[in-house]
CSV table of C-alpha atoms in Angstrom, one decimal:
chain,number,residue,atom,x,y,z
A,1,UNK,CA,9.8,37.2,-27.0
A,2,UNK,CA,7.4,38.0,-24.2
A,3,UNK,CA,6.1,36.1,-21.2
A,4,UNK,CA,3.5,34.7,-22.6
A,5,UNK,CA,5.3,33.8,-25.6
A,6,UNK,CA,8.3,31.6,-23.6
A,7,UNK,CA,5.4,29.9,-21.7
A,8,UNK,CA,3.8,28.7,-24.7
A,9,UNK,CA,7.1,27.2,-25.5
A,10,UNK,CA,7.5,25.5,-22.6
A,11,UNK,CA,4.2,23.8,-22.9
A,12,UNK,CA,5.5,22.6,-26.2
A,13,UNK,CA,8.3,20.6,-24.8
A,14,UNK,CA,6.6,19.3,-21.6
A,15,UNK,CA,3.6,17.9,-24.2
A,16,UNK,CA,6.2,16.5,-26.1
A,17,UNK,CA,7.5,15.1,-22.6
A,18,UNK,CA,4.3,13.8,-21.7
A,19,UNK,CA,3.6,12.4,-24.9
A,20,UNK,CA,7.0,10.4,-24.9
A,21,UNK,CA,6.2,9.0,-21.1
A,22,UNK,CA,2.5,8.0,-22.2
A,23,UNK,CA,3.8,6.4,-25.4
A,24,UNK,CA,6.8,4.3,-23.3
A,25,UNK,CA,3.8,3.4,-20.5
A,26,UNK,CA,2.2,2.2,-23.8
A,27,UNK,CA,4.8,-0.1,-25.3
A,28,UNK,CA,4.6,-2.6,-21.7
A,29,UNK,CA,2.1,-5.2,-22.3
A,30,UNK,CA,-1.1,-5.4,-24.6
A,31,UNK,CA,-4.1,-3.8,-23.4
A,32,UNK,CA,-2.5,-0.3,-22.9
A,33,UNK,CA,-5.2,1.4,-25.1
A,34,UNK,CA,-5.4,4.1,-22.2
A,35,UNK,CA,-2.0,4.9,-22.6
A,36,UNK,CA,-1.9,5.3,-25.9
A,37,UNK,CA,-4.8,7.7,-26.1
A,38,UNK,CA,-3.7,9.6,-23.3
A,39,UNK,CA,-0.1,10.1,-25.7
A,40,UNK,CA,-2.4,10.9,-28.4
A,41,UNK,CA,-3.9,13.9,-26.4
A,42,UNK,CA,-0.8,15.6,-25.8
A,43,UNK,CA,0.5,15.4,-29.4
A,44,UNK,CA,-2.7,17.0,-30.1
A,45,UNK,CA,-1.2,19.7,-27.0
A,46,UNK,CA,1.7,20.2,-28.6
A,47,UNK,CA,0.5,20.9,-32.1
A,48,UNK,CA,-2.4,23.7,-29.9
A,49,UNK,CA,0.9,25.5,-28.6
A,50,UNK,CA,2.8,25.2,-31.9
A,51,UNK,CA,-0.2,27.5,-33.5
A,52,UNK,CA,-0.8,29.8,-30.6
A,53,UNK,CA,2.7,30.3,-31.3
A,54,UNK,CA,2.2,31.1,-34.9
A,55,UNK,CA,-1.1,33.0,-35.0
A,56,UNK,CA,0.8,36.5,-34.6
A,57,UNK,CA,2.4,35.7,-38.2
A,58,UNK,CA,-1.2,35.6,-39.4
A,59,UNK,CA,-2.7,38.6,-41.0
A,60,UNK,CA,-5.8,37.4,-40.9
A,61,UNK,CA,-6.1,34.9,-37.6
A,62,UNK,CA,-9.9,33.7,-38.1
A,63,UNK,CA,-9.1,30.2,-39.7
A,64,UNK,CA,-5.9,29.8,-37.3
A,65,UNK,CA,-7.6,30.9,-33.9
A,66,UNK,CA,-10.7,28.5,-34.9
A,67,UNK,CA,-7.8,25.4,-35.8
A,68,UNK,CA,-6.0,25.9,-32.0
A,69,UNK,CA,-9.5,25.9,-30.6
A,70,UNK,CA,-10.4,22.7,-32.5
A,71,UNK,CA,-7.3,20.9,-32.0
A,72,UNK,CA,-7.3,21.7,-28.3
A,73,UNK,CA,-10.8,20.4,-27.6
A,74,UNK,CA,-9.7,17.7,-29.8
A,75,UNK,CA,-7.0,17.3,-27.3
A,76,UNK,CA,-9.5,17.4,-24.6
A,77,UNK,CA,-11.3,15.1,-26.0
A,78,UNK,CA,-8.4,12.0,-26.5
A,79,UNK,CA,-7.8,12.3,-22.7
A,80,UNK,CA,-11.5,11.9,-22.0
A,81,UNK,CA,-11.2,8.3,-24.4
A,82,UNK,CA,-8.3,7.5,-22.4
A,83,UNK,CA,-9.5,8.1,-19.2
A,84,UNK,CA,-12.6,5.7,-20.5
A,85,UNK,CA,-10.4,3.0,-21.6
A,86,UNK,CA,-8.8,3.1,-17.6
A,87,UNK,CA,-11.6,3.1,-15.8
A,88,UNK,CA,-13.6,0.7,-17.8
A,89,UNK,CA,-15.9,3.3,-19.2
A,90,UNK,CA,-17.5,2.8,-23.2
A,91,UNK,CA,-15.9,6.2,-24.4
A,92,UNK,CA,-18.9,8.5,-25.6
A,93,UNK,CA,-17.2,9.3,-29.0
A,94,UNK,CA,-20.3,10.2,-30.9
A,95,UNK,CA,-21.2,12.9,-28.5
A,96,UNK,CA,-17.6,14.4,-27.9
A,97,UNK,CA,-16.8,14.7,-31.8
A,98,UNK,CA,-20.2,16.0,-32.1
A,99,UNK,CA,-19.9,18.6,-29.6
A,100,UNK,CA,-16.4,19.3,-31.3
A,101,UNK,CA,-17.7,19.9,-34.3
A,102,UNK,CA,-20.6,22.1,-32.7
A,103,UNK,CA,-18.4,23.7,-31.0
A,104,UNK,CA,-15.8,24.7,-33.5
A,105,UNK,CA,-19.1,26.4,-35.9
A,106,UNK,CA,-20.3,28.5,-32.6
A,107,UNK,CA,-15.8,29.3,-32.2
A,108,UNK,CA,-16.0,30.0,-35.9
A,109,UNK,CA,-19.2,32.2,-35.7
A,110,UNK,CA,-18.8,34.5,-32.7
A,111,UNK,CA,-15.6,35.9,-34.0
A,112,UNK,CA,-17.9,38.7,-35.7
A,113,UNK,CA,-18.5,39.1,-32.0
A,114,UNK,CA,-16.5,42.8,-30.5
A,115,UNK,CA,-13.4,41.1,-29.2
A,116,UNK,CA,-14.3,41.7,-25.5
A,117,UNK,CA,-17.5,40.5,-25.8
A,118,UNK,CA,-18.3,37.8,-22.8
A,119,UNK,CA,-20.4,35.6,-25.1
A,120,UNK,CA,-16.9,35.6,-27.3
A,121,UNK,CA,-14.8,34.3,-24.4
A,122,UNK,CA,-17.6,31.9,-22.9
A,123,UNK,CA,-17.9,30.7,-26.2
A,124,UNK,CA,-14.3,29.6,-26.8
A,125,UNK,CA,-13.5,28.6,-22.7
A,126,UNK,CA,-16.4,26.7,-21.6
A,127,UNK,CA,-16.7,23.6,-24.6
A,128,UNK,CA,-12.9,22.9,-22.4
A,129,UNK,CA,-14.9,22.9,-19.1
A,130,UNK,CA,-17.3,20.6,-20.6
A,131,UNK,CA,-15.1,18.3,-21.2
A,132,UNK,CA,-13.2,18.2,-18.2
A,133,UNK,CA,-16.5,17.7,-16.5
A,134,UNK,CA,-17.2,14.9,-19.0
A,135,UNK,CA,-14.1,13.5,-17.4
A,136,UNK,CA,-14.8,13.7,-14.5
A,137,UNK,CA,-17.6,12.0,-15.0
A,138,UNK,CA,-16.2,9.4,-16.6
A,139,UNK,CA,-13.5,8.8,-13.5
A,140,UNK,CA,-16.4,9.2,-10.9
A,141,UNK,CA,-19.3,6.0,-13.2
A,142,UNK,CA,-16.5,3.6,-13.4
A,143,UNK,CA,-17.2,0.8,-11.5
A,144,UNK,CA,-13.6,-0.2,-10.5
A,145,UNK,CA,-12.8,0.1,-7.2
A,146,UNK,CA,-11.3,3.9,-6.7
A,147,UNK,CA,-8.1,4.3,-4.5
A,148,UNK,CA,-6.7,7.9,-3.2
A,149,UNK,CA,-4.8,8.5,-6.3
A,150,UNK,CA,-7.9,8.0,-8.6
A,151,UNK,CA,-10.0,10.3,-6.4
A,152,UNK,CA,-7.1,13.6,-6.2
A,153,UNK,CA,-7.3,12.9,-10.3
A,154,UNK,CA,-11.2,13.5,-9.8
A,155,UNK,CA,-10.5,16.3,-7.6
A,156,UNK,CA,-8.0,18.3,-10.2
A,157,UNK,CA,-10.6,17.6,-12.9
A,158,UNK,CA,-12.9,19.1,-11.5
A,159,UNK,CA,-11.2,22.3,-10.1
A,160,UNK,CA,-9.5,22.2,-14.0
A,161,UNK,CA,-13.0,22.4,-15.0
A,162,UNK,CA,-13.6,25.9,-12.8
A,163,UNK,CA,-10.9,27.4,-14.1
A,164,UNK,CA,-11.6,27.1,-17.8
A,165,UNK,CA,-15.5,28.1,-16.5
A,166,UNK,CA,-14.0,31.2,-14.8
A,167,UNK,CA,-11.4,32.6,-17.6
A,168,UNK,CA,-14.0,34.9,-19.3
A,169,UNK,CA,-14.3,36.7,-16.1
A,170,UNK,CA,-10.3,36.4,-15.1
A,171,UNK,CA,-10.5,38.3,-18.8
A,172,UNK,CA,-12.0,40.8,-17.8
A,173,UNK,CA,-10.5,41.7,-14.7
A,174,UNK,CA,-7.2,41.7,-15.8
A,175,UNK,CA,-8.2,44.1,-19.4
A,176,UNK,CA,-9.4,41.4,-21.5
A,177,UNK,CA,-7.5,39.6,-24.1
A,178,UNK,CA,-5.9,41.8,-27.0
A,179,UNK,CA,-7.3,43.9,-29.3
A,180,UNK,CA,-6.6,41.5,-31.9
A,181,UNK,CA,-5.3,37.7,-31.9
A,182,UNK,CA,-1.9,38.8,-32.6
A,183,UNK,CA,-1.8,41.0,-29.7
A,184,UNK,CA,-3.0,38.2,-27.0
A,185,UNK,CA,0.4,36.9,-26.3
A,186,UNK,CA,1.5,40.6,-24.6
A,187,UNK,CA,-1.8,40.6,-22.9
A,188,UNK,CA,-1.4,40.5,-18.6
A,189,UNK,CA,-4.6,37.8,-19.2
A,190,UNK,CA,-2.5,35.3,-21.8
A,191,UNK,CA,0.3,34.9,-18.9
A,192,UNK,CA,-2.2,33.9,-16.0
A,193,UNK,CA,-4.1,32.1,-18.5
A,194,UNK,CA,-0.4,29.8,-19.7
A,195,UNK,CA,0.4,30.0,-16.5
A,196,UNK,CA,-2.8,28.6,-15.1
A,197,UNK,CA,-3.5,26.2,-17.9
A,198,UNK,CA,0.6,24.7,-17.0
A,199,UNK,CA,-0.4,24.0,-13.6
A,200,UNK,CA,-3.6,22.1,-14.2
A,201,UNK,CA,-2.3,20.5,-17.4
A,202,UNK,CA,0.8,19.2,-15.8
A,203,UNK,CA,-1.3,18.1,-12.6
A,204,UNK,CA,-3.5,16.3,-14.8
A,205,UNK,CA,-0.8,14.8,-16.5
A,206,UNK,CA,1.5,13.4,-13.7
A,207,UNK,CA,-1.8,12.0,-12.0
A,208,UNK,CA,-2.9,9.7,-15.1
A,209,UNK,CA,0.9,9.0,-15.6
A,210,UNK,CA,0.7,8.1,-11.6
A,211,UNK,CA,-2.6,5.8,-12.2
A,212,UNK,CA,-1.3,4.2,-15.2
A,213,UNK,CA,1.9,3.3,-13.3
A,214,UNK,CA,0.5,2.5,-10.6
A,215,UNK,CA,-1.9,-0.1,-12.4
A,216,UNK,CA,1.4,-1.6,-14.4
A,217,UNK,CA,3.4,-1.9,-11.3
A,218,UNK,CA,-0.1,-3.7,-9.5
A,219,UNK,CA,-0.6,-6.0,-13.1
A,220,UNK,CA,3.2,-7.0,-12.7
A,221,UNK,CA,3.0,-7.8,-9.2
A,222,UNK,CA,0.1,-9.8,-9.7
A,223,UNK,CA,1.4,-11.8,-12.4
A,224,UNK,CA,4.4,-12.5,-10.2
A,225,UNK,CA,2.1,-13.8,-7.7
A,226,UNK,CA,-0.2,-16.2,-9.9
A,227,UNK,CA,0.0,-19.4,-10.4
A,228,UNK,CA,-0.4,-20.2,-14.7
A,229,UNK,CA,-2.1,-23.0,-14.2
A,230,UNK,CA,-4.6,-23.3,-11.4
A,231,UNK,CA,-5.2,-19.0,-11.9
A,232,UNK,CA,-4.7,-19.1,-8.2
A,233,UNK,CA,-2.0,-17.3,-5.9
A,234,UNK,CA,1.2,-19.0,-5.8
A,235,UNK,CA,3.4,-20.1,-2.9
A,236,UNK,CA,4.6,-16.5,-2.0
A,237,UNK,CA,1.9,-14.7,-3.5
A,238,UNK,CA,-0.2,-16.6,-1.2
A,239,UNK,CA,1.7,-16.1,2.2
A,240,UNK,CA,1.6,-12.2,1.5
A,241,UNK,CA,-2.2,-12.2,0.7
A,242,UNK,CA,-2.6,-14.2,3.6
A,243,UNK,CA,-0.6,-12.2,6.3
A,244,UNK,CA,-2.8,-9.2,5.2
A,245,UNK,CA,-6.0,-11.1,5.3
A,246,UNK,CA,-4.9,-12.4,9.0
A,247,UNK,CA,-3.7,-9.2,10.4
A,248,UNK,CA,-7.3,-7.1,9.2
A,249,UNK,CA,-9.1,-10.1,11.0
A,250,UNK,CA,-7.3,-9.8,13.9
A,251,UNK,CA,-7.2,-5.7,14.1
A,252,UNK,CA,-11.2,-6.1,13.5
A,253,UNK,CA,-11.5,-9.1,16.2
A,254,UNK,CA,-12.7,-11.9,14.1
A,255,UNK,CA,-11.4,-15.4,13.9
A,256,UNK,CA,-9.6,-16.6,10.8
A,257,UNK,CA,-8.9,-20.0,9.9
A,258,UNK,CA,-6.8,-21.6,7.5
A,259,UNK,CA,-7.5,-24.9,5.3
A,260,UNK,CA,-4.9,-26.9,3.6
A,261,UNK,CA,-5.7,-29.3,0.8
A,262,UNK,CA,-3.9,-32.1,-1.0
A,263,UNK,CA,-4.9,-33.9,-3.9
A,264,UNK,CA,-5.5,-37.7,-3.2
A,265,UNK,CA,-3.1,-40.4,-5.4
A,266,UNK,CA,-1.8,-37.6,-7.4
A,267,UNK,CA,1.4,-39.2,-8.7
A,268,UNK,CA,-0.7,-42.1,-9.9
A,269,UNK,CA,-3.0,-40.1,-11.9
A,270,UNK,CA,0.3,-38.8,-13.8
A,271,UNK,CA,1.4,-41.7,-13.5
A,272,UNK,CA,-1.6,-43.7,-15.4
A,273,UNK,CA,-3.3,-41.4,-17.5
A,274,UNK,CA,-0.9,-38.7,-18.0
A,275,UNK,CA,0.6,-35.2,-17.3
A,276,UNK,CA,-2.6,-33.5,-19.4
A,277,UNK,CA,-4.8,-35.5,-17.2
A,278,UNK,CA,-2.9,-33.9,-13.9
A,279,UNK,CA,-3.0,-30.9,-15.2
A,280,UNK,CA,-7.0,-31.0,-15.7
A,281,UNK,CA,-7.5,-32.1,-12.0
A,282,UNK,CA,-5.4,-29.4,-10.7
A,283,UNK,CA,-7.6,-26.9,-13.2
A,284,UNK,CA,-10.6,-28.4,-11.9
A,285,UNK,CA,-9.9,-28.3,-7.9
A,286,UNK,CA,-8.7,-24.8,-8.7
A,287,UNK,CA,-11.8,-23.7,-10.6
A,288,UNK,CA,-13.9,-25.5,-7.3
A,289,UNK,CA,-12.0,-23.1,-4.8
A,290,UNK,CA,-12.2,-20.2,-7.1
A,291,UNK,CA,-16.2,-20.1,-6.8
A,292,UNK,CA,-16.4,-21.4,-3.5
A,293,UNK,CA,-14.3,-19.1,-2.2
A,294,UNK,CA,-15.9,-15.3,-1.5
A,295,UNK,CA,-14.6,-12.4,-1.8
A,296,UNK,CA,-12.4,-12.2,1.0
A,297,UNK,CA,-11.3,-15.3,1.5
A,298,UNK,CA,-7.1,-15.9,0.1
A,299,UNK,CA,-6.8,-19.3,-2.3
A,300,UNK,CA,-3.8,-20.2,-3.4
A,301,UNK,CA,-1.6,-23.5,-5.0
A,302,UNK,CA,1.3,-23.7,-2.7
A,303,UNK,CA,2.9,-26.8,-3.5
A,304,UNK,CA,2.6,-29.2,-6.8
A,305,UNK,CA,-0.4,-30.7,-5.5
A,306,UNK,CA,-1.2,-28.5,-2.4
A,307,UNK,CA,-3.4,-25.9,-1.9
A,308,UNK,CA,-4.9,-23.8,0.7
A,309,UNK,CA,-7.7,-21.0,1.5
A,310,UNK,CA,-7.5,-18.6,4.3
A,311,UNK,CA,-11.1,-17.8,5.5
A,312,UNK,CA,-11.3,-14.3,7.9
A,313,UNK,CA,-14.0,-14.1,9.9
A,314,UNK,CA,-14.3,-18.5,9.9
A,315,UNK,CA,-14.1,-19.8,13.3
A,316,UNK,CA,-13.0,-23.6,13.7
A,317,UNK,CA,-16.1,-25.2,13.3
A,318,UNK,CA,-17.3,-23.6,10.3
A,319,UNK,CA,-13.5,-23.8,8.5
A,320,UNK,CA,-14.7,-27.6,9.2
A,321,UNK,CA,-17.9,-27.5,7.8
A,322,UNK,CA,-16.2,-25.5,4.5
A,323,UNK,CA,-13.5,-28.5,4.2
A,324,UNK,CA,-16.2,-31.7,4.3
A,325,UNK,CA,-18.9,-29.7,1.8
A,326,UNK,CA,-15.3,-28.9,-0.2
A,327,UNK,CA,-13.9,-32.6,0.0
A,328,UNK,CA,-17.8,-34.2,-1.1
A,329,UNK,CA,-18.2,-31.4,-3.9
A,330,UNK,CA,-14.8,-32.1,-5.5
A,331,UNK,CA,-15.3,-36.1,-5.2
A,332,UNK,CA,-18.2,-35.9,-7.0
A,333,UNK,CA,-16.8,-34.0,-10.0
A,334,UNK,CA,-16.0,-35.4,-13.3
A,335,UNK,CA,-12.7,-34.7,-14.5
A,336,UNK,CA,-11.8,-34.9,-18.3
A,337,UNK,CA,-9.6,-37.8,-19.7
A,338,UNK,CA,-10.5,-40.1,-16.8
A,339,UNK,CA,-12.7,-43.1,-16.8
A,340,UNK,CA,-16.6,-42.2,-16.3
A,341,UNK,CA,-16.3,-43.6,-13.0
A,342,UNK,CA,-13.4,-42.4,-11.6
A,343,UNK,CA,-13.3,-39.6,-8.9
A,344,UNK,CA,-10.6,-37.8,-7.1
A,345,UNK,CA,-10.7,-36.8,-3.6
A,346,UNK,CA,-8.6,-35.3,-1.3
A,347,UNK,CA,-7.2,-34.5,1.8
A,348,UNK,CA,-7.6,-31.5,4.3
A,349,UNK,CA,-6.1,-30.0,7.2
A,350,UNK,CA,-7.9,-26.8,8.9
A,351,UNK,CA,-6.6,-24.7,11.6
A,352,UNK,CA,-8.0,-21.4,13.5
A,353,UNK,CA,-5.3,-18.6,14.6
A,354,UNK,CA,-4.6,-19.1,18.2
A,355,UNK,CA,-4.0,-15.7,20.0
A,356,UNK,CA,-0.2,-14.6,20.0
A,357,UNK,CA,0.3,-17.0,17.1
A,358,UNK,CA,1.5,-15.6,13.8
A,359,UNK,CA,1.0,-17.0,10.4
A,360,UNK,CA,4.0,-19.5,10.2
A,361,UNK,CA,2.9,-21.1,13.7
A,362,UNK,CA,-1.1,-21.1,12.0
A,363,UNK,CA,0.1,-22.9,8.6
A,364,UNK,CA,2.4,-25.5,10.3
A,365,UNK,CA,-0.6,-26.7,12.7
A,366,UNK,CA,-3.0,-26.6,9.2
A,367,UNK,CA,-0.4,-28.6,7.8
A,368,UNK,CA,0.5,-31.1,10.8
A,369,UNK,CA,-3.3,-31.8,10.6
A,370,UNK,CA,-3.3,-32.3,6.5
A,371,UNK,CA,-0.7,-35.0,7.2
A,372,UNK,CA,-2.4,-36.8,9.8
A,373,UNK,CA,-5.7,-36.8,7.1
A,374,UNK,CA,-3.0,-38.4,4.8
A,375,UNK,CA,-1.8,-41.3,7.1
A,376,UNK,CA,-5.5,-41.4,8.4
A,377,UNK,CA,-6.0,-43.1,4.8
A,378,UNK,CA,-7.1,-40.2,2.6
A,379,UNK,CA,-10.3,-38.3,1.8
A,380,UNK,CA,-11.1,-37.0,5.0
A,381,UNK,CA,-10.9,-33.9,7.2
A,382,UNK,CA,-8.3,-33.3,10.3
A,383,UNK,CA,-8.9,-30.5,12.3
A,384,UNK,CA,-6.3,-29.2,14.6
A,385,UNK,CA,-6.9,-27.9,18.4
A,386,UNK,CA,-5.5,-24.6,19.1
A,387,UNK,CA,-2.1,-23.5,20.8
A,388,UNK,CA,-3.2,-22.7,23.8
A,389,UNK,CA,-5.5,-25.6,24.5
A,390,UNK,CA,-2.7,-27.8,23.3
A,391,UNK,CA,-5.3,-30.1,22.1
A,392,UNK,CA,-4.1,-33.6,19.9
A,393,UNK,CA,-6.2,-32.9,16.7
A,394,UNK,CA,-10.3,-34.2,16.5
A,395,UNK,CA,-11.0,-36.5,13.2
A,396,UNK,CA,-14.1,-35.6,10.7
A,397,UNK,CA,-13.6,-38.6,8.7
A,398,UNK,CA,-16.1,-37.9,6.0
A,399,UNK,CA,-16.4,-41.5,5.0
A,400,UNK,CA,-17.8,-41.7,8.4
């Protein structure tokens, strides 16, 4: 068995590797259409290896060399899909399985082509630099938000590209690639060529394995961290969004302010018209933060009928202004299953981060000013002074 040869069986195993850890990825959760795709590929890898290995058995090697190419590109081309289904990219199926099929013809045809001929080996390397630009492509249009690990993936698909582009010419430099198809697995040019395509297909490999885990891990955490049914951030969820949002507003030197908010009469409404009905005003003052809220700003439900909203770059007086247009927007809202004339208010507490003062210090004022809008008789605005002022909290009473 030569060099070549044990590197081709390598591959083997580490597709079937890959394919195993893409299929496990797979069974977590719906949605994994990525994963399963990206398993899919590598099946497709280790069936390419499996007749590389065989075509020195063949007498005649046309039909097999043309299959390996086929089922290669084919190979090529399921990564590409799952790639699209990852970064929220339509797959371009039409166009890939037609180029497949192109491609495989031109594979087919140029084997009356001298052996050594360059247009032979372009013909058969660069349909697999195609579609590794294709997928780079599709990495580089999706309109997620790309992190590090998404743009080294982008980087190894592209260099992958080059050296599928560049193999012709490797070819030739190291004596070309057999006389025959039997005779490319002792060839100085098949164990570069293994050994390159290894690297790059195993780098390619552990980075989507790395994004996809990555992504799971992020989904999990997230669903950990929500609330079912407001949709917002939960109690903890909410403190560690919150630290963050603090901390980059104080590293960029803009004030941050925090608004606490609790639903008026609350127990009565469960009390009167039912848990469902409770459950619809929560979903409705939820839905009201959710699109008042931009992008930066941290919501969450931190209590049964609590909520709050950390707004960076908000100093006192607009974190104010936010809690009366908030307070006046959600008592004028209609809430399913109550009478036509009934409307719920609530109560708020807003505070603005003192300097030295840490997030526990900023939600205990937010909250000492919430309960002095409570015993202040309800629907109305507290605002409390900051720590170093040591001011007694200022009323907005929005009933004026």
């Amino acid at each position: 068995m030569g060099s070549a040869d044990f590197i081709l069986m390598i591959n083997l195993a580490v597709a079937g590797l890959l394919a195993a850890a893409f299929m496990a990825i797979a069974v977590y959760g719906t949605g994994r259409a990525s994963a399963r795709w990206l398993a899919f590929s590598y099946l497709l890898g280790m069936a390419y290896f499996a007749i590389e290995f065989s075509i020195p058995a063949f007498s005649n090697a046309r039909l097999p060399v043309v299959a390996a190419f086929a089922v290669f590109l084919g190979a090529t081309i399921a990564f590409n899909g799952g790639l699209a289904h990852k970064y929220g990219v339509r797959p371009p199926w039409a166009p890939m399985l037609c180029f497949l099929a192109v491609a495989s013809v031109a594979v087919y045809l140029v084997q009356d082509l001298p052996r050594q001929s360059l247009a032979r080996m372009m013909a058969y390397q660069l349909p697999y630099a195609a579609m590794q630009f294709a997928a780079l492509g599709i990495v580089l249009s999706s309109r997620q938000r790309l992190a590090w690990l998404d743009h080294l993936l982008a980087l190894v698909l592209g260099a992958s590209a080059v050296q599928f582009a560049s193999k012709p010419f490797i070819a030739g430099a190291l004596g070309g690639w057999g006389s025959d198809p039997q005779a490319y697995v002792t060839t100085a040019y098949a164990l570069v060529s293994q050994s390159v395509g290894t690297v790059f297909g195993l780098a390619l490999a552990l980075l989507a394995l790395a994004v996809l885990v990555r992504d799971a891990l992020s989904e999990a955490t997230s669903k950990s961290e929500t609330d079912a049914l407001s949709r917002l951030l939960n109690r903890g969820g909410f403190e560690r969004h919150a630290n963050f949002a603090m901390r980059d507003a104080v590293r960029r030197g803009v004030p941050v302010a925090l608004v606490i908010a609790d639903l008026d009469y609350f127990k009565s409404i469960n009390d009167s018209y039912g848990h469902a009905c409770g459950d619809r005003v929560i979903e409705t003052f939820a839905g009201f933060l959710r699109e008042a809220a931009a992008e930066h700003h941290v919501a969450g439900r931190i209590g049964g009928e609590e909520f709050a909203i950390i707004l960076p770059g908000t100093n006192l007086a607009a974190a104010r202004l936010f809690a009366e247009g908030a307070r006046n927007a959600f008592a004028a809202l209609p809430i399913e299953g109550l009478p036509a004339d009934y409307r719920c208010s609530a109560s708020f507490g807003v505070a603005e981060l003192a300097a030295d003062e840490g997030f526990a210090d900023l939600l205990r004022r937010a909250d000492a000013a919430l309960y002095e809008a409570k015993n202040a008789g309800r629907d109305c605005v507290r605002v409390s002074g900051t720590l170093r002022r040591r001011q007694a909290p200022t009323i907005f009473n929005g009933k004026g």
